[in-house]
XYZ file of C-alpha atoms in Angstrom:
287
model
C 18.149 97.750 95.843
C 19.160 98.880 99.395
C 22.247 101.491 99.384
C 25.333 99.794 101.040
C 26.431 101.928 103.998
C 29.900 103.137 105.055
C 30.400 102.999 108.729
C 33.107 105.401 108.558
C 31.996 108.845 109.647
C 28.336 106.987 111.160
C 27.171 107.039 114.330
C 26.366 104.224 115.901
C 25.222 102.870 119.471
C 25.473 99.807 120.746
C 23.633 98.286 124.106
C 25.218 95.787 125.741
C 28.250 97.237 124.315
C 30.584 96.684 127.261
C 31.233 92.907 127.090
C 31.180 90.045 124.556
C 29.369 90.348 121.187
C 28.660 93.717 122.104
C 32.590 95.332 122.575
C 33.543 93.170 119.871
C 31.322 94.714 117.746
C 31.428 98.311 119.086
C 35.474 97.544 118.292
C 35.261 96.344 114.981
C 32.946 99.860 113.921
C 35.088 101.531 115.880
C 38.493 100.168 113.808
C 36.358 101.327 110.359
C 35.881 104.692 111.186
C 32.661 104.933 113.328
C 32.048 107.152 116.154
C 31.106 104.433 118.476
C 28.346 105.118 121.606
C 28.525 102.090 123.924
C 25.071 102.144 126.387
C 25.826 99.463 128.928
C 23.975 99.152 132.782
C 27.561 98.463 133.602
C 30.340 101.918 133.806
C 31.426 101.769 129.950
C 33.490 105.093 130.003
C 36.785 102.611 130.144
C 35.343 100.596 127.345
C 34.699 103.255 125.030
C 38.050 105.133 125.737
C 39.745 101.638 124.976
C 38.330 101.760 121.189
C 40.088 101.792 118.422
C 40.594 105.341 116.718
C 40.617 106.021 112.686
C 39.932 108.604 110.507
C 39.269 110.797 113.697
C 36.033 109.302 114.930
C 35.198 109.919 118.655
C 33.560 107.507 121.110
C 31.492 107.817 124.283
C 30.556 105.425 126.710
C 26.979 105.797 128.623
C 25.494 104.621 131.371
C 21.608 102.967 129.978
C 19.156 100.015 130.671
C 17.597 98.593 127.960
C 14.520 97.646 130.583
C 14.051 100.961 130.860
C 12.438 103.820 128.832
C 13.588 106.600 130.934
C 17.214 105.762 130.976
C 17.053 105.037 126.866
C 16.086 108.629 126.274
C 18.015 110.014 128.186
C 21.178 108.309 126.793
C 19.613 108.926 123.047
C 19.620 112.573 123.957
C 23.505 112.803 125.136
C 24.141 111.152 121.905
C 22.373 113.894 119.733
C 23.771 116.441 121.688
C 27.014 114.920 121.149
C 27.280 113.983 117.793
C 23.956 115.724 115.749
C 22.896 112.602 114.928
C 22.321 108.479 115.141
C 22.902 106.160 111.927
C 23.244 102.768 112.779
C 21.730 101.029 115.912
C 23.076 97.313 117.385
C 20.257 96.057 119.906
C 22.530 93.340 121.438
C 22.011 93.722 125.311
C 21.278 90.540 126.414
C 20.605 87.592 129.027
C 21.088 83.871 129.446
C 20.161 81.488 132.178
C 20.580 77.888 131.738
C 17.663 75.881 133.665
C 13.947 74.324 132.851
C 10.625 75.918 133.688
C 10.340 74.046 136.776
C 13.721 75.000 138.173
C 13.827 78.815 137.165
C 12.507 81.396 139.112
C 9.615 83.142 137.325
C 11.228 86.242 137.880
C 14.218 85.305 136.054
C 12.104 83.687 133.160
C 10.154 86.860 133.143
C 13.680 88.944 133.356
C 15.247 86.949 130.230
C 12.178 87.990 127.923
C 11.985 91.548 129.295
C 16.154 92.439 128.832
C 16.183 90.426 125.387
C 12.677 91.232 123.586
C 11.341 94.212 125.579
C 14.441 95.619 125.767
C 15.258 95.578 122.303
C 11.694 97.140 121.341
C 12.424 99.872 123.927
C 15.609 100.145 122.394
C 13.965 100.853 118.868
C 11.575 103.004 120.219
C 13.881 105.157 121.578
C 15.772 105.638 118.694
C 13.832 105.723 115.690
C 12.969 108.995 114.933
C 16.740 109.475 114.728
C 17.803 106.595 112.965
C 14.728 107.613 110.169
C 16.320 110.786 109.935
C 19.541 109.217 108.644
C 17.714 106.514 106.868
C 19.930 104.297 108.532
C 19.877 100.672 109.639
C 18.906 98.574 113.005
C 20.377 95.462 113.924
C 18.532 93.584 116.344
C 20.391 90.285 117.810
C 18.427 87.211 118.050
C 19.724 84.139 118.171
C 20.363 80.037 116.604
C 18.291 79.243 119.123
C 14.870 80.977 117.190
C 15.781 78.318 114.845
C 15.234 75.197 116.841
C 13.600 73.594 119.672
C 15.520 72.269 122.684
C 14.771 72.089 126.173
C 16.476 74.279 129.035
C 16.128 77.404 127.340
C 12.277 78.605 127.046
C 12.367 81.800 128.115
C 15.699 82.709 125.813
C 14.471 81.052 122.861
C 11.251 82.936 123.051
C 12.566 86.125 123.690
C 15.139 85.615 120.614
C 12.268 84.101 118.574
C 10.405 87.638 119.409
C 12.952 89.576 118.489
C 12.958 87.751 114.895
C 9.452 88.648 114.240
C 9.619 91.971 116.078
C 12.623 92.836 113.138
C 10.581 91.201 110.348
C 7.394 93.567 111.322
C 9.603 96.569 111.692
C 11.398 96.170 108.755
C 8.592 96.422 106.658
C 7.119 99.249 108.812
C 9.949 101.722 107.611
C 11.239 100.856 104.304
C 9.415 103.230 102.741
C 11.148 105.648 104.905
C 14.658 104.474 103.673
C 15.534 102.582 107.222
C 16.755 99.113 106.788
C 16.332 96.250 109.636
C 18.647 92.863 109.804
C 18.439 90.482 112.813
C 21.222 88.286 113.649
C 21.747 84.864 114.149
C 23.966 83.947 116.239
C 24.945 80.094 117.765
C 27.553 79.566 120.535
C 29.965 82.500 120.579
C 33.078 82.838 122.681
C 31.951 85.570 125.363
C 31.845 85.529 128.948
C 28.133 84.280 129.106
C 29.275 81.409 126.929
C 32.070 80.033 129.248
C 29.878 80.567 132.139
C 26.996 78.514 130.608
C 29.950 75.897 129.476
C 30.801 75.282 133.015
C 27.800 73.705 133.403
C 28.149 70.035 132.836
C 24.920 69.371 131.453
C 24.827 72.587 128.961
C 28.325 71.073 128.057
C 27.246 67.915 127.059
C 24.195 69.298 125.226
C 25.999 71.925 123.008
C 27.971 69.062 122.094
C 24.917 66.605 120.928
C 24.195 69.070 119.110
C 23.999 68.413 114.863
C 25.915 70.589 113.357
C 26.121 73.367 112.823
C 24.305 74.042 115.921
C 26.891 72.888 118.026
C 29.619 75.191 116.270
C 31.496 77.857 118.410
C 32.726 80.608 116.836
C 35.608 83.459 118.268
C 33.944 86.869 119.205
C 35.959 88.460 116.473
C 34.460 86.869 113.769
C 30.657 87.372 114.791
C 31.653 91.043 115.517
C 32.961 90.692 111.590
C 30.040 89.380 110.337
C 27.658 91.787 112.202
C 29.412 94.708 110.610
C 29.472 93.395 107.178
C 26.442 92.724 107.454
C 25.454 96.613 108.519
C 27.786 97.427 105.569
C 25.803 95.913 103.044
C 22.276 96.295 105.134
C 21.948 92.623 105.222
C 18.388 91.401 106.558
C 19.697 88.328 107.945
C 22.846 87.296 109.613
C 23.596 83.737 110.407
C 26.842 83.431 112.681
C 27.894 80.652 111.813
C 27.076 80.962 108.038
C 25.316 77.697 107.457
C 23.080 78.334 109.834
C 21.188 80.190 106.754
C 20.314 76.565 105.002
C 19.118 75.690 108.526
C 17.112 79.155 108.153
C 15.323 77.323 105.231
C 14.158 74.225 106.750
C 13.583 74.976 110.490
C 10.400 73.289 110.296
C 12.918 69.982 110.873
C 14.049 71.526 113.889
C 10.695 72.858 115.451
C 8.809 69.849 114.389
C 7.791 66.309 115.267
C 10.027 64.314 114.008
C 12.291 66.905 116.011
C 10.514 66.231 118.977
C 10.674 62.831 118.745
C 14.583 62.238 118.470
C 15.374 65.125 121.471
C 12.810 63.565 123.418
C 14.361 59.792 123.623
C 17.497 61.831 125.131
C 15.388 64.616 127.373
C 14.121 61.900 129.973
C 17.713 61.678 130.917
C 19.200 64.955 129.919
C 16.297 67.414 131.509
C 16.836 65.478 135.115
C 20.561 65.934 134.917
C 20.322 69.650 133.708
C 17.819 70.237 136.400
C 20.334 68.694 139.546
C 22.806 70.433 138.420
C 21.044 73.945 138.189
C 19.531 73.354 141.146
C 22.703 72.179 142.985
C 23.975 75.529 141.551
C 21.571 77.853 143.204
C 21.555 76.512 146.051
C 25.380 77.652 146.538
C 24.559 81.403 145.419
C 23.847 83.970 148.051
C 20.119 84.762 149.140
């Protein structure tokens, strides 16, 4: 069986760690006693002087992007030289951009998969060695939406679906060496990138076609709990919320044809109205 872990006294980083799942989570290790790195693209020196202190942990706040290498290492080594050491790593930078194929820009298709999957592999590359030295744990964020199939997401759901199987590979590429790996499943979460994807009419009306419990949305708070019980006990899945792990078990009813069949007698009306309205959207943001 697979040690529990104490977060108090750990180190751990967490990209993206500046907004949403991310600072809720960097928060809630913070409030049990971890020295908490936040790596964010975004000035997180605020963010990480904001967290919560106990049982004298320490945090730092570091300029990184996940897309690339360079900027990883360089982050991984301020952490070392800070602290001696890395246990616990939350790969949770992410991206969302509601819109079809045919109304995305491949460069922000190609963006989504290379922030969400790429980034997260970069993210693990960068700081294994460390994190095997500690025989500590990864948590790599995925997402509900690995679990189903619905149109205007393709190039989230397969980056989210990637980061599932990257995890599953991983985790059996270093149990031996006393790392453990869980990937998260998360649905709709309260964040920023959740309201601004609810403002959206037709992502509106989708969430809430949705069959449960798809279509449940869940405070920041409590998916920042369940990620760091989760860590705690070294979980290898976490479903956010909860019953999306009897989902888990029979996603071939969501990614099948039967599936396909009852989304498709609503797409021919919801893809068209999705696509207006993105389109209608872009064409108000600056060139």
């Amino acid at each position: 069986m697979t040690r529990r872990i104490s977060v108090a006294g750990k180190v751990a980083v967490v990209t993206g760690g500046a907004s949403g799942i991310g600072a809720a989570t960097a928060a809630a290790l913070a409030a049990k006693g971890a020295h908490v790195v936040i790596l964010d693209r975004a000035d997180s020196t605020q963010a990480a002087d904001a967290l919560p202190q106990a049982n004298g942990n320490r945090h730092l706040g570091l300029r990184a992007d996940v897309t690339d290498s360079m900027s990883l290492e360089a982050a991984v080594a301020a952490v070392i030289d800070e602290y001696g050491c890395l246990d616990v790593v939350v790969a949770n930078a992410g991206v969302a951009e509601a819109g079809t194929v045919a109304v995305t820009p491949i460069d922000a298709l190609a963006r989504t998969v290379e922030v969400n999957l790429i980034g997260v592999m970069r993210t693990v590359h960068a700081t294994l060695p460390h994190v095997i030295d500690q025989r500590g744990h990864f948590l790599l964020v995925s997402s509900a939406a690995a679990l189903k199939n619905v149109p205007g997401g393709s190039a989230y759901a397969a980056s989210k679906a990637g980061v599932e199987w990257f995890g599953g590979s991983l985790r059996l590429e270093v149990a031996h060496k006393g790392v453990s790996v869980g990937v998260a499943h998360p649905a709709w979460i309260r964040t920023p990138m959740y309201e601004a994807q609810d403002k959206i009419d037709a992502v509106r009306e989708g969430i809430q076609r949705l069959p449960w419990p798809f279509n449940v949305v869940t405070d920041v708070d409590d998916c920042a709990a369940a990620f760091v019980a989760g860590i705690e006990n070294r979980s290898r899945k976490i479903y956010v919320p909860a019953a999306l792990a009897a989902v888990d078990k029979v996603r071939g009813v969501f990614t099948g044809r039967l599936w396909d069949i009852a989304v498709g007698l609503r797409a021919s009306s919801t893809v068209p109205a999705l696509e207006r309205e993105v389109s209608a959207l872009r064409a108000t943001e600056p060139a």
